[in-house]
PDB file of C-alpha atoms in Angstrom:
ATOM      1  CA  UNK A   1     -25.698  -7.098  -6.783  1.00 43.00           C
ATOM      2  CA  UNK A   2     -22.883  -9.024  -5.028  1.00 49.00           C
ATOM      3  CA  UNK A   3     -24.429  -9.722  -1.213  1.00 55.00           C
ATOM      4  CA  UNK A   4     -21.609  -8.531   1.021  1.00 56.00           C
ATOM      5  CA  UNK A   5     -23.430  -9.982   4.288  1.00 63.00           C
ATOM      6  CA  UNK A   6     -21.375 -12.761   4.020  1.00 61.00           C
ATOM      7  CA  UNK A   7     -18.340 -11.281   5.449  1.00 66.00           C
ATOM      8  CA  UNK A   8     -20.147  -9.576   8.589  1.00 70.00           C
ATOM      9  CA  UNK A   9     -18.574 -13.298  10.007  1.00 79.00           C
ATOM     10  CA  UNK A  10     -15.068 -12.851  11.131  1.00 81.00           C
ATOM     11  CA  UNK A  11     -13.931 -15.906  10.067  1.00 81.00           C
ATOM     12  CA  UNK A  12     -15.685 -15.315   6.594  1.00 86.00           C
ATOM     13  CA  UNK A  13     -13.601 -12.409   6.145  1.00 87.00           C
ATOM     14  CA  UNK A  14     -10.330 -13.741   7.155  1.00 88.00           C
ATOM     15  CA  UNK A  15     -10.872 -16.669   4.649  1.00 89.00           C
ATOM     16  CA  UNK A  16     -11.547 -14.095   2.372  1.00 90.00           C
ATOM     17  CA  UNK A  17      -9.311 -11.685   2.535  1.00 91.00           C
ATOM     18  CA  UNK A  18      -6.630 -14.528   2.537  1.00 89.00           C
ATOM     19  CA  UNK A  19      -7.588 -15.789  -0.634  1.00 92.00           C
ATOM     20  CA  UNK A  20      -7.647 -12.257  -2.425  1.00 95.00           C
ATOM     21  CA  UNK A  21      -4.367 -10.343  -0.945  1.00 95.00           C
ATOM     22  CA  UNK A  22      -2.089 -11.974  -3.187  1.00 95.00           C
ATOM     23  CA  UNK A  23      -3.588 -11.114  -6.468  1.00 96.00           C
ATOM     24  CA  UNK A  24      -4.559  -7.690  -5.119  1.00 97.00           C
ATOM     25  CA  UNK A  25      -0.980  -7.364  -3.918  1.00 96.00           C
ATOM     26  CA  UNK A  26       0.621  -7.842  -7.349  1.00 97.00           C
ATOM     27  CA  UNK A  27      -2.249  -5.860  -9.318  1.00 98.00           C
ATOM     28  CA  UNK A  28      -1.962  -2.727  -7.429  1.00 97.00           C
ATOM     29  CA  UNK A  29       2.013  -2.746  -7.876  1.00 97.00           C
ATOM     30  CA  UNK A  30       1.421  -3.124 -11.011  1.00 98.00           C
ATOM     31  CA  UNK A  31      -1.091   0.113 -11.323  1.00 97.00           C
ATOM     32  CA  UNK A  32       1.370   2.024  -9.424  1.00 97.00           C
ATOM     33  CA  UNK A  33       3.720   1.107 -11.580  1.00 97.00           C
ATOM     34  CA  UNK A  34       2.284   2.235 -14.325  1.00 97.00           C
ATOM     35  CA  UNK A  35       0.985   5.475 -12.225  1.00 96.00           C
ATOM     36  CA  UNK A  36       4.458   6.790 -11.511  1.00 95.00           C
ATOM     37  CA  UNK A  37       5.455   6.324 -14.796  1.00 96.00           C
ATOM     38  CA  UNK A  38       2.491   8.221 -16.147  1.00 95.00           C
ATOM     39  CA  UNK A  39       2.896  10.623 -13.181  1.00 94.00           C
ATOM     40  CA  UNK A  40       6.700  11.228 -14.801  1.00 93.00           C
ATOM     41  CA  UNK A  41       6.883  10.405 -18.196  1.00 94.00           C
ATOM     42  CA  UNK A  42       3.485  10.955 -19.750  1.00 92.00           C
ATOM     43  CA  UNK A  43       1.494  13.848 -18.181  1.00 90.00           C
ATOM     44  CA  UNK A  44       2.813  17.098 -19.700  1.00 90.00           C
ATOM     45  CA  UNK A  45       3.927  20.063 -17.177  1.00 87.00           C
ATOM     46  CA  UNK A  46       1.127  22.594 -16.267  1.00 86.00           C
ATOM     47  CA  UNK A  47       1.257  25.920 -18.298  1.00 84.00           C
ATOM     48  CA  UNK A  48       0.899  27.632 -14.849  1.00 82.00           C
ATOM     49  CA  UNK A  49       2.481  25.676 -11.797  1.00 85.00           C
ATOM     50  CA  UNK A  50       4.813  23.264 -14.234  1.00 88.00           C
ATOM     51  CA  UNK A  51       6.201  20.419 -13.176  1.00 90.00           C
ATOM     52  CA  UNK A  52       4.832  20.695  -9.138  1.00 93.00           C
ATOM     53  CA  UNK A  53       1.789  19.660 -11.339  1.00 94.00           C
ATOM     54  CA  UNK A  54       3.273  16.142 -10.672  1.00 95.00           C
ATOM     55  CA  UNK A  55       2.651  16.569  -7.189  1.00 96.00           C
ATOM     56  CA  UNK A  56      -0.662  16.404  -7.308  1.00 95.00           C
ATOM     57  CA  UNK A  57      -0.801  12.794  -8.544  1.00 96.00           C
ATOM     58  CA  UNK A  58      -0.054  12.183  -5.283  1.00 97.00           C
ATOM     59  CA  UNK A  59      -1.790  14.688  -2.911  1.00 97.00           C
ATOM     60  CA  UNK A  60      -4.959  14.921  -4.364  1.00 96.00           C
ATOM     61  CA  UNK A  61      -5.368  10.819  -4.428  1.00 97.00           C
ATOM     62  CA  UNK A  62      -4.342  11.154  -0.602  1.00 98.00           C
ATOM     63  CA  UNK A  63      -6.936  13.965   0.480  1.00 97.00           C
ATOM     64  CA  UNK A  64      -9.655  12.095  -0.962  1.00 97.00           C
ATOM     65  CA  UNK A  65      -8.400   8.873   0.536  1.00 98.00           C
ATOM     66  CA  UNK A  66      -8.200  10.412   3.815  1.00 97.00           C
ATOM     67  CA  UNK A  67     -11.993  12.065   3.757  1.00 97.00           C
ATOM     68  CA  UNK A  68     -13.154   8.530   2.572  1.00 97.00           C
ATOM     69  CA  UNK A  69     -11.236   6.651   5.375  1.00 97.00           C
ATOM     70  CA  UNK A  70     -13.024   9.130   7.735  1.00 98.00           C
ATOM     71  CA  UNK A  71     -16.365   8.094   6.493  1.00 97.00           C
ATOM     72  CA  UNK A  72     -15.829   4.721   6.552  1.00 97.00           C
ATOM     73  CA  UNK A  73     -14.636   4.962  10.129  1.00 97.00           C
ATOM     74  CA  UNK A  74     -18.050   6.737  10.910  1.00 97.00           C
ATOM     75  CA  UNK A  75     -20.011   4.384   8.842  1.00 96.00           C
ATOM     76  CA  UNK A  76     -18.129   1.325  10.835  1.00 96.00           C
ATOM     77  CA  UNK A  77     -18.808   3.407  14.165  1.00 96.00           C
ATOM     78  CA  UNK A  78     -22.344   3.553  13.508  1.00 96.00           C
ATOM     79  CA  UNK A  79     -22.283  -0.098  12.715  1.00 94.00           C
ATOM     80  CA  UNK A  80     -20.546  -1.081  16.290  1.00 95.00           C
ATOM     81  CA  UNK A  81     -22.950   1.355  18.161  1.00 95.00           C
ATOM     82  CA  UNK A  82     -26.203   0.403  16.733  1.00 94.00           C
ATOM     83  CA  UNK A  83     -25.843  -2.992  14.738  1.00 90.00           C
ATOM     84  CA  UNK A  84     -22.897  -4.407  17.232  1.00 88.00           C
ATOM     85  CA  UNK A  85     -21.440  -5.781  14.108  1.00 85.00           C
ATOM     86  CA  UNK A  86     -18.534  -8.010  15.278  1.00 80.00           C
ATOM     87  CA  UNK A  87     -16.335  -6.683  12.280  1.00 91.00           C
ATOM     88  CA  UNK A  88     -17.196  -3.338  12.790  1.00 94.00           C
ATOM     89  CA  UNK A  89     -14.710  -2.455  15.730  1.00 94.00           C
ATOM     90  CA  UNK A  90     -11.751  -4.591  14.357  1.00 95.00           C
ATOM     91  CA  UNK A  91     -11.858  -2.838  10.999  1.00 95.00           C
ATOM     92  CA  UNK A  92     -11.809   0.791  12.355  1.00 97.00           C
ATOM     93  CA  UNK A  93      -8.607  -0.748  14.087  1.00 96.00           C
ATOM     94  CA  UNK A  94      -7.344  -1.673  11.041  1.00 97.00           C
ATOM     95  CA  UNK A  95      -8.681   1.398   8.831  1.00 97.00           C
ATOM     96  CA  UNK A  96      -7.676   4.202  11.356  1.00 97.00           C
ATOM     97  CA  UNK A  97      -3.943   3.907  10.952  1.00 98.00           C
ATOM     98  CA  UNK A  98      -4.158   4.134   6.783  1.00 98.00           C
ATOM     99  CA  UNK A  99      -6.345   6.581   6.666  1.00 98.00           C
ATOM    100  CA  UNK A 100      -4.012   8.995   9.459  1.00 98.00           C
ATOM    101  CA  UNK A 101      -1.336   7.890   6.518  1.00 98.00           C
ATOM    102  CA  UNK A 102      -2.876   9.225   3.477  1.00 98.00           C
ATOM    103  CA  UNK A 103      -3.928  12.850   5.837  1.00 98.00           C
ATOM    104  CA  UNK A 104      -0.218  12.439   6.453  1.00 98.00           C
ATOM    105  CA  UNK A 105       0.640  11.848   2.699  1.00 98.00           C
ATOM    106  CA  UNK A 106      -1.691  14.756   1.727  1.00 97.00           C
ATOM    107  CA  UNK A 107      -0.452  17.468   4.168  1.00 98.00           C
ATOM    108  CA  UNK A 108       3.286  16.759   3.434  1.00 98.00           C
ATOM    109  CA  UNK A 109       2.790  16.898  -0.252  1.00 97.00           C
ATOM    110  CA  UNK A 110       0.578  19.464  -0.142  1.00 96.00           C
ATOM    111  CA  UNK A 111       3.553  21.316   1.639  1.00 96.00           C
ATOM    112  CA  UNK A 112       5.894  20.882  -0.409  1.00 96.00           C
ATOM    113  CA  UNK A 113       3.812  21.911  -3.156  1.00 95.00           C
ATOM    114  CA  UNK A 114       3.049  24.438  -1.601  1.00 94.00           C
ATOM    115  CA  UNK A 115       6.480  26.103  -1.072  1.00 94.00           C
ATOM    116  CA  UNK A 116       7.286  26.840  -4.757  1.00 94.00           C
ATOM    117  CA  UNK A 117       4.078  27.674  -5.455  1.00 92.00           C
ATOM    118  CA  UNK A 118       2.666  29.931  -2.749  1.00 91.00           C
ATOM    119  CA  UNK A 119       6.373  30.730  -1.509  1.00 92.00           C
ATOM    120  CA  UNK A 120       5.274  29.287   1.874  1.00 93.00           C
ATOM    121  CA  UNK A 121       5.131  25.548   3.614  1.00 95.00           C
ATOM    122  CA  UNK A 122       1.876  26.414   5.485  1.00 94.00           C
ATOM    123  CA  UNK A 123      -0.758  28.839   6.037  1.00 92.00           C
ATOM    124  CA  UNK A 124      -3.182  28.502   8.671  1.00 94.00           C
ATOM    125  CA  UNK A 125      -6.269  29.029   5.853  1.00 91.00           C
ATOM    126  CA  UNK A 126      -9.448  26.628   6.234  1.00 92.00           C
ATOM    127  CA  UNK A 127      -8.719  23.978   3.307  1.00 94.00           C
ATOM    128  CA  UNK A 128      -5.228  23.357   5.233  1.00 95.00           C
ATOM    129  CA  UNK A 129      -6.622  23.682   8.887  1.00 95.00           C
ATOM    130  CA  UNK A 130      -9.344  21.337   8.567  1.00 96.00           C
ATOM    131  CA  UNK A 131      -7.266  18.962   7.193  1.00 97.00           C
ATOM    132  CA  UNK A 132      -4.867  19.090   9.825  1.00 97.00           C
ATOM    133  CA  UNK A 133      -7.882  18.552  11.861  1.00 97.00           C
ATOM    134  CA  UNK A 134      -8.702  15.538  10.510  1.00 98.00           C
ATOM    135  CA  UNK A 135      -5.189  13.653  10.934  1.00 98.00           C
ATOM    136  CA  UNK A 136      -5.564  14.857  14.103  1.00 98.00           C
ATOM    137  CA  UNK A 137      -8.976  13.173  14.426  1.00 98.00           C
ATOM    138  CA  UNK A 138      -7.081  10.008  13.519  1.00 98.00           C
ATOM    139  CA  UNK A 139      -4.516   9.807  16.050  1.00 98.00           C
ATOM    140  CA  UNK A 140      -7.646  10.444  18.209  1.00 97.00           C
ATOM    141  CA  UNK A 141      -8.988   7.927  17.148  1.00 97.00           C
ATOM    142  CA  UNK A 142      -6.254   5.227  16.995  1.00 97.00           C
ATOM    143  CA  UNK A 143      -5.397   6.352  20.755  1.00 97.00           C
ATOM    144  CA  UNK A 144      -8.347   6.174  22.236  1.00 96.00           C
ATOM    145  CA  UNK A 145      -9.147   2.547  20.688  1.00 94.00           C
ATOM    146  CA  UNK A 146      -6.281   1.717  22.765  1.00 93.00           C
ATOM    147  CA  UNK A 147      -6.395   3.748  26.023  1.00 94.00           C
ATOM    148  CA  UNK A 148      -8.567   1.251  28.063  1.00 91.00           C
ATOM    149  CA  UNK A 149      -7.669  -2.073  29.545  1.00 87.00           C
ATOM    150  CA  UNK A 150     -10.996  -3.549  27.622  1.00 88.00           C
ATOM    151  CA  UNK A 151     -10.934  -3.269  24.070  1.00 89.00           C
ATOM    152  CA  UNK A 152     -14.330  -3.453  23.723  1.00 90.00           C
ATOM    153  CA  UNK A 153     -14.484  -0.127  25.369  1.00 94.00           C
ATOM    154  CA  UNK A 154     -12.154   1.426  23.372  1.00 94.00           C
ATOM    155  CA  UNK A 155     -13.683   0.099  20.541  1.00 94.00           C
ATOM    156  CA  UNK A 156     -16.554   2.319  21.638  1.00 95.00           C
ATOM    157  CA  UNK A 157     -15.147   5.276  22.964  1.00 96.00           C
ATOM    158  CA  UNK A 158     -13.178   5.483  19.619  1.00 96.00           C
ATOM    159  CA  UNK A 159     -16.376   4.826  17.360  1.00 96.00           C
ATOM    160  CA  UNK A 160     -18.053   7.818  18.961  1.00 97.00           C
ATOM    161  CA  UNK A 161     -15.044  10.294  18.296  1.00 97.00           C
ATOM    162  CA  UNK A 162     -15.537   8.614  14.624  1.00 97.00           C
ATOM    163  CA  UNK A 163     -19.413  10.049  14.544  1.00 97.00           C
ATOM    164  CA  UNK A 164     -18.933  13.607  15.478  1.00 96.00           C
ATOM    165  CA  UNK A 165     -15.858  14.073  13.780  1.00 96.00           C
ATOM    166  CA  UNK A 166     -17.691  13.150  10.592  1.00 95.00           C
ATOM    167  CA  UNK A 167     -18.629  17.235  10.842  1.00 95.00           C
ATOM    168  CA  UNK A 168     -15.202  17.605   9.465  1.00 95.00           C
ATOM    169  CA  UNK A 169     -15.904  15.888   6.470  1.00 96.00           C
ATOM    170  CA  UNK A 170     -18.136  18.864   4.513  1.00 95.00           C
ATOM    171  CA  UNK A 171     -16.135  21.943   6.303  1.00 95.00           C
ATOM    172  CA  UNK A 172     -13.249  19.712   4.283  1.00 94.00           C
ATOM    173  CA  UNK A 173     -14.866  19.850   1.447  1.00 92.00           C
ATOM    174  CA  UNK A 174     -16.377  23.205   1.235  1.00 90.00           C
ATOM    175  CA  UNK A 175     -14.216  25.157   3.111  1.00 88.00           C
ATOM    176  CA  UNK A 176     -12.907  26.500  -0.418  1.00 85.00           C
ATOM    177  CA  UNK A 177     -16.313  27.577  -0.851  1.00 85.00           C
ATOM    178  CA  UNK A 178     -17.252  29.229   2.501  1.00 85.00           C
ATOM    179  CA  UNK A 179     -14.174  30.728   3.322  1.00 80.00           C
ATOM    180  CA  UNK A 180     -11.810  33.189   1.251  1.00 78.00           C
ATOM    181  CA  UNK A 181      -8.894  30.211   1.038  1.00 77.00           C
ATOM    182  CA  UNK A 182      -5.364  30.686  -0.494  1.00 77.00           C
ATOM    183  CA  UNK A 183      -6.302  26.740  -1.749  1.00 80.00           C
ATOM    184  CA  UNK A 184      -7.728  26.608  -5.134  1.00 77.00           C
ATOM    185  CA  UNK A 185     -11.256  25.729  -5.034  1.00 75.00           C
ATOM    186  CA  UNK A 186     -12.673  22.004  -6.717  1.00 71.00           C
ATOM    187  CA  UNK A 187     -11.087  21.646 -10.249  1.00 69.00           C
ATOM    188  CA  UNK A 188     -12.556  17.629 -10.979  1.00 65.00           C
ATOM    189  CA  UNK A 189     -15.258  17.061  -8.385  1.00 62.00           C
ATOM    190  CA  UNK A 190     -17.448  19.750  -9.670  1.00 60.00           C
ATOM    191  CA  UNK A 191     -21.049  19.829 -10.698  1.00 52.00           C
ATOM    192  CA  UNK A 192     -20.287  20.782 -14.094  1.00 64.00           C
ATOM    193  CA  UNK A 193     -16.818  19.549 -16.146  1.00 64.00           C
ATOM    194  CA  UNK A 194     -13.481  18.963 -14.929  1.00 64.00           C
ATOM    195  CA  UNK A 195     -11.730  22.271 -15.294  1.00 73.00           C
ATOM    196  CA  UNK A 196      -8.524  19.531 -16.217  1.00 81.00           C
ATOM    197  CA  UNK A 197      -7.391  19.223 -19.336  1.00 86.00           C
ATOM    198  CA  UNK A 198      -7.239  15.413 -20.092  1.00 88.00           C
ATOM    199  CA  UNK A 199      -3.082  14.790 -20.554  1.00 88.00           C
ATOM    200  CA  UNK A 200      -3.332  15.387 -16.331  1.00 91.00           C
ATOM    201  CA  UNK A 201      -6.897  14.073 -15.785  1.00 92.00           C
ATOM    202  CA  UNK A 202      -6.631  10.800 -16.762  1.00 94.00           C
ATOM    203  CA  UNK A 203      -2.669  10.237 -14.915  1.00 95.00           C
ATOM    204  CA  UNK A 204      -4.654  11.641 -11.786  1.00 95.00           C
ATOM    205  CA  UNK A 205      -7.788   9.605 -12.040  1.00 95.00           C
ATOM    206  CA  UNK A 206      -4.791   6.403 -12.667  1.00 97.00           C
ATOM    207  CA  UNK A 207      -3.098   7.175  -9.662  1.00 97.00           C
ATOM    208  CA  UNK A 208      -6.539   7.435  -7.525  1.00 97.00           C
ATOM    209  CA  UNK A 209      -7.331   4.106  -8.459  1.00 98.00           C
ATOM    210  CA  UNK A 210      -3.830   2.979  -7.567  1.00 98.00           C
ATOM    211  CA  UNK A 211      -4.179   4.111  -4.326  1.00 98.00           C
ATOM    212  CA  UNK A 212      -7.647   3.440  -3.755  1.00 98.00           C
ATOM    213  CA  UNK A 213      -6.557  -0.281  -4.558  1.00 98.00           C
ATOM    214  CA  UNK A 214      -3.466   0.517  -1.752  1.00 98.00           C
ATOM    215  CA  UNK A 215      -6.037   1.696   0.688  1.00 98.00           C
ATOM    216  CA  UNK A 216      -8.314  -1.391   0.171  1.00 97.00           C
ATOM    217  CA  UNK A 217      -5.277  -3.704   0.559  1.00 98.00           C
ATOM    218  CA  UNK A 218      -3.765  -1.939   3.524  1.00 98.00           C
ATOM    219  CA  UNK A 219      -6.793  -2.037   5.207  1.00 97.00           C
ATOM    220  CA  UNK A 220      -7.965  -6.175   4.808  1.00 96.00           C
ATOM    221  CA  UNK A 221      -4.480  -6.829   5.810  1.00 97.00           C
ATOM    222  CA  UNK A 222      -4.720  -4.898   9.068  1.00 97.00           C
ATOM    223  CA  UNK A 223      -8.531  -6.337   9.366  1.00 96.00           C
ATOM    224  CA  UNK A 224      -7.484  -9.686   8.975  1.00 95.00           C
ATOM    225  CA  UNK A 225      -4.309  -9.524  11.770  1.00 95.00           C
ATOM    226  CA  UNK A 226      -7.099  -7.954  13.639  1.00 94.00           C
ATOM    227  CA  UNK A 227      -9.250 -10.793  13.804  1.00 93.00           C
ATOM    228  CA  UNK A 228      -6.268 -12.941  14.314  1.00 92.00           C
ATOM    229  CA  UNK A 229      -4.670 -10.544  17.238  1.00 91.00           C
ATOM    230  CA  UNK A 230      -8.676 -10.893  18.915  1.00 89.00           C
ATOM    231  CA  UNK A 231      -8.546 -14.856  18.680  1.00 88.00           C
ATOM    232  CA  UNK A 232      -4.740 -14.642  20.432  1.00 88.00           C
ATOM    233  CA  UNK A 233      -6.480 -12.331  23.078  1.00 85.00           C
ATOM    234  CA  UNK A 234      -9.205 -14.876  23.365  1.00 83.00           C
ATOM    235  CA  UNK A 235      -7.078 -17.761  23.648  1.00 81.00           C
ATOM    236  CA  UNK A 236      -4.736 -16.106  26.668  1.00 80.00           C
ATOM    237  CA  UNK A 237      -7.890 -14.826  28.531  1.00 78.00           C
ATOM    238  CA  UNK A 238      -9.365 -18.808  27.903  1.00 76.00           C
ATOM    239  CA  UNK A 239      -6.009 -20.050  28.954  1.00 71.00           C
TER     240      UNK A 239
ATOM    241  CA  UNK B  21      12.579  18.228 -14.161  1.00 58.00           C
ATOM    242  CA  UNK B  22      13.110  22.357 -13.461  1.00 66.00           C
ATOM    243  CA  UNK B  23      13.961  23.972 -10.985  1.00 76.00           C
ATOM    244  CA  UNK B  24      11.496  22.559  -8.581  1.00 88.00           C
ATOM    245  CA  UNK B  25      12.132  18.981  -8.821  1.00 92.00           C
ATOM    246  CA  UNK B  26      13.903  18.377  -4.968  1.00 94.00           C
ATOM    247  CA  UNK B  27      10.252  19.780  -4.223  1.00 95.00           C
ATOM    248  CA  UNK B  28       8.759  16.472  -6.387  1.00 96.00           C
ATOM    249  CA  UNK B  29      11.243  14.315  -5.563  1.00 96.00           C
ATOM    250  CA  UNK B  30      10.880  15.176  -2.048  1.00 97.00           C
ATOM    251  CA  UNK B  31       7.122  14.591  -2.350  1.00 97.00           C
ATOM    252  CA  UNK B  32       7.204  11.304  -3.954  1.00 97.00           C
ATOM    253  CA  UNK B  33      10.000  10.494  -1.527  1.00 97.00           C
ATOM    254  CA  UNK B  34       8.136  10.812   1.227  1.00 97.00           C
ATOM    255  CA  UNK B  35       4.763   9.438   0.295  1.00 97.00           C
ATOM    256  CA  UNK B  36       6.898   5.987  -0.436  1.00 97.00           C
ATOM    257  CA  UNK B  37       8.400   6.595   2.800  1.00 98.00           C
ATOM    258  CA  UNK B  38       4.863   6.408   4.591  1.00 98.00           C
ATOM    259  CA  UNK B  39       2.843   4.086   2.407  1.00 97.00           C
ATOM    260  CA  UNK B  40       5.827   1.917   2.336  1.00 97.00           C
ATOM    261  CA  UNK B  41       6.595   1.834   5.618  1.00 97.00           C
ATOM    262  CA  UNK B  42       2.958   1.201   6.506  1.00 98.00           C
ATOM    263  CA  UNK B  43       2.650  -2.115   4.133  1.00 97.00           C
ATOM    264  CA  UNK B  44       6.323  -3.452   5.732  1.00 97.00           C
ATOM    265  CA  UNK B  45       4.877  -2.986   9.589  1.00 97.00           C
ATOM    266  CA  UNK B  46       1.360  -4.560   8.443  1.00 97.00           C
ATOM    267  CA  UNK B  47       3.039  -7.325   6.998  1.00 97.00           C
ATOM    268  CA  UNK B  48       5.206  -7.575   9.844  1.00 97.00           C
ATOM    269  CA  UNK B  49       2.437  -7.359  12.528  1.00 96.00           C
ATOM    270  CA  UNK B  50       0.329 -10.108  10.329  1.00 95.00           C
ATOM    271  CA  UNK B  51       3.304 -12.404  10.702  1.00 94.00           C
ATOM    272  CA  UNK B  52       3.768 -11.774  14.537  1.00 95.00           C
ATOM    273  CA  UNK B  53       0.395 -12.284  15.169  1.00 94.00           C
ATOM    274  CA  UNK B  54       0.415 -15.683  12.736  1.00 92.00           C
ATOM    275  CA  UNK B  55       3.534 -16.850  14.407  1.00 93.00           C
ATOM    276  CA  UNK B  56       1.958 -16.580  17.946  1.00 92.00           C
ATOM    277  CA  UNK B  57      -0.834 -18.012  17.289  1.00 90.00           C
ATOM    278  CA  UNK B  58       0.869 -21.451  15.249  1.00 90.00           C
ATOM    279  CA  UNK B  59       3.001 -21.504  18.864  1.00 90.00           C
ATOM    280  CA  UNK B  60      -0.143 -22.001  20.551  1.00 85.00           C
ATOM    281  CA  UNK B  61      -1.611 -24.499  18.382  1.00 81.00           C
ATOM    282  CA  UNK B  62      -4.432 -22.151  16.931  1.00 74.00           C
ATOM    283  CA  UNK B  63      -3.003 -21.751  13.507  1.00 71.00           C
ATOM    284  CA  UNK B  64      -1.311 -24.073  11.018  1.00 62.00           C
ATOM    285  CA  UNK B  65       2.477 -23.082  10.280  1.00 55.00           C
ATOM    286  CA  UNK B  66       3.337 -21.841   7.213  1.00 53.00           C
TER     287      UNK B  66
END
């Protein structure tokens, strides 16, 4: 197994991330590419919602983006509040903002799915609700990392919204269960089979990885002007 | 694409709008940041 302890350093990280942008850059254009055009050209319409079906190459990628942003933000808020890991705080700084994009992503597209469909932009049922809850959890979290004078306290502050808005996570995912929801309940992350018929699966699955490898990208270039923004902060307190 | 294709369109649209706009101000910021930080002798210029 690869040791990832390495990179707890700052400085580690930066070098890092420096030397693997680039090629990450140009590989996940080139699985988007390839995403939209399987997204389009290559994934038949559904027998029952037709071609909104296209939508969800895009929403469903984003909701499960956004729940695993979330987690990460908790797991890097435990990290800062027990471990004071000196990457911890600077990568929730970085990760917050992408992952209030995707809830962003996932709500609009999920809207305007949802109009043809359901003959209706919104309904306040749980699914939608608790998603709204958690892009609202975001900007929580971004603004509160930046509401005191000391970062470090901020940093705090915003890891412990992080924690007990991880309770969001499972009423997420099984408010479809728990709760009589106008959203469909799990099609591909069921115990049994997908209940996806592969010509859709596997242009889904494509464009999850694509953004997955978006997310990843988005969030080591944010991490890395980060550490660079704490060095300038450094240097004009030294100064 | 049907009749529902301003809907996908619209969706698409507006997901390059955000995740676009999101890699153009992090690239941005990284710059700003690099650009300070060369003025003051902390970073080489590229």
């Amino acid at each position: 197994m690869v040791d990832l302890h390495f990179l707890a350093n700052p400085a580690r990280f930066r070098r890092f991330s420096q030397r693997v942008l680039p090629s990450l850059g140009f590989a996940t254009a080139l699985m988007l590419a390839v995403g939209f055009y399987m997204a389009f050209f290559v994934a038949p319409a559904d027998y029952q919602q037709g071609d909104t079906v296209r939508i969800m190459f895009l929403h469903v990628p984003a909701a499960w983006l956004s729940m695993a942003g979330y987690a990460l933000l908790a797991g890097l808020g435990a990290s800062l509040l027990v471990w004071r890991h000196p990457l911890a705080a600077l990568m929730a700084r970085a990760a917050a903002p992408v992952g209030a994009s995707f809830a962003a992503v996932c709500l609009l597209t999920g809207s305007l799915w949802g109009r043809p469909m359901w003959g209706t932009y919104w309904v306040w049922d749980a699914r939608l609700t608790s998603m709204l809850l958690l892009f609202f959890l975001y900007l929580g979290h971004i603004a509160l990392s930046r509401a005191y004078d000391s970062p470090e306290r901020g940093d705090r502050a915003s890891a412990i919204l992080a924690l007990v808005g991880v309770i969001n996570l499972p009423i997420i995912k099984f408010s479809v269960d728990w709760w009589n929801t106008l959203h469909q309940p799990a099609s591909i992350t069921r115990l049994d089979a997908p209940a996806i018929h592969n010509s859709i699966l596997v242009p889904l699955l494509w464009m999850a990885v694509s953004l997955l490898m978006l997310f990843v990208l988005l969030v080591l270039l944010r991490t890395e002007t980060e550490i660079d923004r704490r060095r300038l902060e450094n240097a004009e307190a030294a100064a | 694409m049907s009749n529902h294709a301003a809907y996908i369109l619209a969706a698409y649209l507006v997901a390059a709008a955000i995740l676009g706009g999101l890699v153009i101000a992090s690239l941005g910021a990284r710059n700003r940041v690099r650009r300070e930080l060369a003025a003051r002798g902390l970073e080489k210029r590229r």
